[in-house]
Amino acid sequence: MFVEISYLKQSTVVVLLILSVSAIGCLSATRPILGRISLNESISDGQTLVSGNFVLGFFSPGTSSHRYIGIWYNSDPNGTAVWVANRNNPVQDTSGILKFDNGGNLIVSDGRGRSFIVASGMGVGNVEAAILDSGNFVLRSIANHSNIIWESFASPTNTWLPGMNITVGKLLTSWKSYDDPAMGDYSFGLGVVNASAFIIWWNGREFWNSAHWNGDINSPIPELTSIDIIPVSFRCDNLTCTYTPNPSDRLTKIVLDQTGSLSITQFDSEAKSWVLLWRQPVSCDESKLCGVFGVCNMANIHILPVSLDSDQSPCQCPKGFAKQDKSNTRKGCTRQTPLQCTGDKFIDMPGMRLPDPRQKVAVVEDSGCQSACMKYCSCTAYAHSLSDGCSLFHGNLTNLQDGYNGTGVGTLHLRVAASELESGSSSGHKLLWLASVLPSVAFLIFCLVSFIWIRKWKIKGKEKRHDHPIVMTSDVMKLWESEDTGSHFMMLSFSQIENATDNFSTANKLGEGGFGPVYKGSLPNGQDVAVKRLAANSGQGLPEFKNEILLIAKLQHRNLVGLLGCCIDEDELVLLYEYMPNKSLDFFLFEQSRRAFLVWAMRLNIIEGIAQGLIYLHKHSRLRIIHRDLKPSNILLDTDMNPKISDFGMARIFDPKGTLANTKRVVGTYGYMAPEYAMAGIFSVKSDVFSYGVLLLEIISGLRNAGSHRHGNSLNLLGHAWELWREGRWYELVDKTLPGACPENMILRCIHVGMLCVQENAADRPSMTEVISMITNENANLPDPKQPGFFSMLLPTEVDIREGTCSLNDLSITGLDGR
């Protein structure tokens, strides 16, 4: 096998390098050779590794200027990536480097000092990263190449390559857009309930099902057997599927695109392009999906099966048209009243993707364009814009799309019989006066009542203000004036906060945080935010408030909640965060009906996301931070159910050169605090690891660790898990509401990692870098866990303890500030 390294867009240099390798058998010591890099080598932006049909290097997708490490087919002239290492963590410029850090981990770093772990070396020592002829990028032992420590095939993005195994729980995830490879709305994999069928999920809900595989045919996609050329042959057994191309030497890929469609394509070496052989499910881009005059609504395209017999179907008929066949969308819509050629009217359809073909007419005014259409009995619609002029459309129109995001969008004026617009007009005139007057009267009444209420509220507010007004402290002011918070950090007045939250209305209240209520707010630009208001009568929280500003403003990671701004106005202290529409993890995890929504793939994504966030806090952020209050209510979930760590009021900066710190004021939540921290005030990164372990076991079991309830013969979840683990009955810990068949090996691995994280001795617990490697690396050998901390104690839930000694059932603690 001949493998080479090349510089992108420098073919002359490529040839010289190849000749150099052939002639003298070596390259500069600073350049990677033979398709692999070792501990003292790196890949810079502009360099590539080539192995067989595949290339690895930095690239920018579409029109994006961001840089990513990816793999693509060598023959593909467009260089479309089939795998992306840092899909959620792009490099902002061309300063990116792929290299090993001092711990033997493979990382992507940039010129700004930021880095992202691609794969952990698991402490093996002498390792190398190599791209194989199969397109699999691996981390392996130099001494034994069969010892694969990590592989890209185990962490796919949106593409399934030949030879790659898809198992239950291992999912393809779509790109967010053509220009952004970040995780999108769609995922693909084997069914959890029925592992003999392929399923596409849209935001966690089933979107498409390949139907059941009976085991007698060679494909879990029965539709493939009905096409002329079967492009691939599947082999599925033991909850695992792989495939081989047909013919076997044809470059093939299966891709889940950003619209949720799964496609099988093969490369035409003569045309130098990819040929589409199969695609499901359909999208609005599918030709004539909704038939003649049928309008495909992009907002409803996720609703399958496609049917006209629903108001929420992606295929709808315009006004004046009726459904031709409810069971077949491709038959489209038919006119209820035929056109009369003279006297016809037009209905306006804004935001439409304009169809083709079209006739261009040289007129300036919209009225002139309409008149031009009326001259032809065959003209069924027209469109006019200052930029594109007048376009006429003739005959039956197809491929109409509403809500299209691309180019060629405008208002389509569709021609209908005059009678279609005249029906119901008389009753409309009768209601016109009421429709215009009543809203005005209601608005005046609303304004009067609001004015009286606001005035009373402000008077009461002034009477309640206490005598320690807060001013803009110097360190917060310096932060605001510096560039540390980024250009989007906002300093708002209290009146702006009031307007955003509708005067802190109860309808906008999201919940109660550690130091006060949290509201949903809407800024003038339409952006939704979460507004955290420090309780007005509380002396608690002033240091935590400033702590949160100074810490979070410097932190940027996809698994941390972003701080958008703040307000410091007399005694009003307010923080603005990015709004998380799916609330917090405890909202789903500890309520049985909602917990069933958390399928295994979603839980695993949450487990891994929290771990990545903690790795960033402990190791890669500008300030090394210990969170100290990790729990389900502090894990917020975005639109895609991705986890984001929140509430940094308790967080502490630590010296990376030191390992332990001590505090006289223990803060946090019982059930999640490490024993050395709760009992002696000693904390380290291993304190967060303990909290993470508790959280991991709660996610798998759906049970709280702390509380007045018992788990089996144990007083808390850790004791219950320890008892089951020692007796080999770990499977009894798994949440009974978890739907369908789940990957037992992966669940066992996660429970094993959770038990390692909650070990009583902090020195025995793994680091978060080791945790993520243990979870993602199926080949990693895990040590046996020792007994957990607090495993024989009954722990209270979220109890607020002040000075003094409090006896809490079996546990007696002195001088703790908990919550």
mmCIF file of N, CA and C in Angstrom, residues 665-668 800-803 815-819:
data_model
loop_
_atom_site.group_PDB
_atom_site.id
_atom_site.type_symbol
_atom_site.label_atom_id
_atom_site.label_comp_id
_atom_site.label_asym_id
_atom_site.label_seq_id
_atom_site.Cartn_x
_atom_site.Cartn_y
_atom_site.Cartn_z
ATOM 1 N N ARG A 665 -16.679 26.845 53.939
ATOM 2 C CA ARG A 665 -18.091 26.957 53.588
ATOM 3 C C ARG A 665 -18.416 25.926 52.513
ATOM 4 N N VAL A 666 -19.019 24.841 52.917
ATOM 5 C CA VAL A 666 -19.383 23.785 51.996
ATOM 6 C C VAL A 666 -20.737 24.104 51.389
ATOM 7 N N VAL A 667 -20.782 24.191 50.086
ATOM 8 C CA VAL A 667 -22.030 24.496 49.392
ATOM 9 C C VAL A 667 -22.276 23.425 48.346
ATOM 10 N N GLY A 668 -23.532 23.223 48.018
ATOM 11 C CA GLY A 668 -23.867 22.213 47.029
ATOM 12 C C GLY A 668 -25.180 21.548 47.375
ATOM 13 N N ASP A 800 -31.635 23.248 52.946
ATOM 14 C CA ASP A 800 -30.867 24.455 53.210
ATOM 15 C C ASP A 800 -30.455 24.452 54.670
ATOM 16 N N ILE A 801 -29.146 24.356 54.930
ATOM 17 C CA ILE A 801 -28.642 24.276 56.299
ATOM 18 C C ILE A 801 -27.763 25.482 56.579
ATOM 19 N N ARG A 802 -28.017 26.181 57.686
ATOM 20 C CA ARG A 802 -27.220 27.334 58.091
ATOM 21 C C ARG A 802 -26.194 26.903 59.134
ATOM 22 N N GLU A 803 -25.692 27.872 59.928
ATOM 23 C CA GLU A 803 -24.699 27.555 60.949
ATOM 24 C C GLU A 803 -25.308 26.637 62.002
ATOM 25 N N GLY A 815 -22.005 22.687 60.442
ATOM 26 C CA GLY A 815 -21.553 23.907 59.792
ATOM 27 C C GLY A 815 -21.528 23.870 58.294
ATOM 28 N N LEU A 816 -22.563 23.348 57.669
ATOM 29 C CA LEU A 816 -22.585 23.276 56.209
ATOM 30 C C LEU A 816 -23.590 24.260 55.652
ATOM 31 N N ASP A 817 -23.274 24.859 54.509
ATOM 32 C CA ASP A 817 -24.231 25.652 53.755
ATOM 33 C C ASP A 817 -24.631 24.848 52.548
ATOM 34 N N GLY A 818 -25.706 24.124 52.616
ATOM 35 C CA GLY A 818 -26.144 23.296 51.492
ATOM 36 C C GLY A 818 -27.432 23.814 50.920
ATOM 37 N N ARG A 819 -27.757 23.283 49.743
ATOM 38 C CA ARG A 819 -29.081 23.605 49.190
ATOM 39 C C ARG A 819 -29.511 22.470 48.258
#
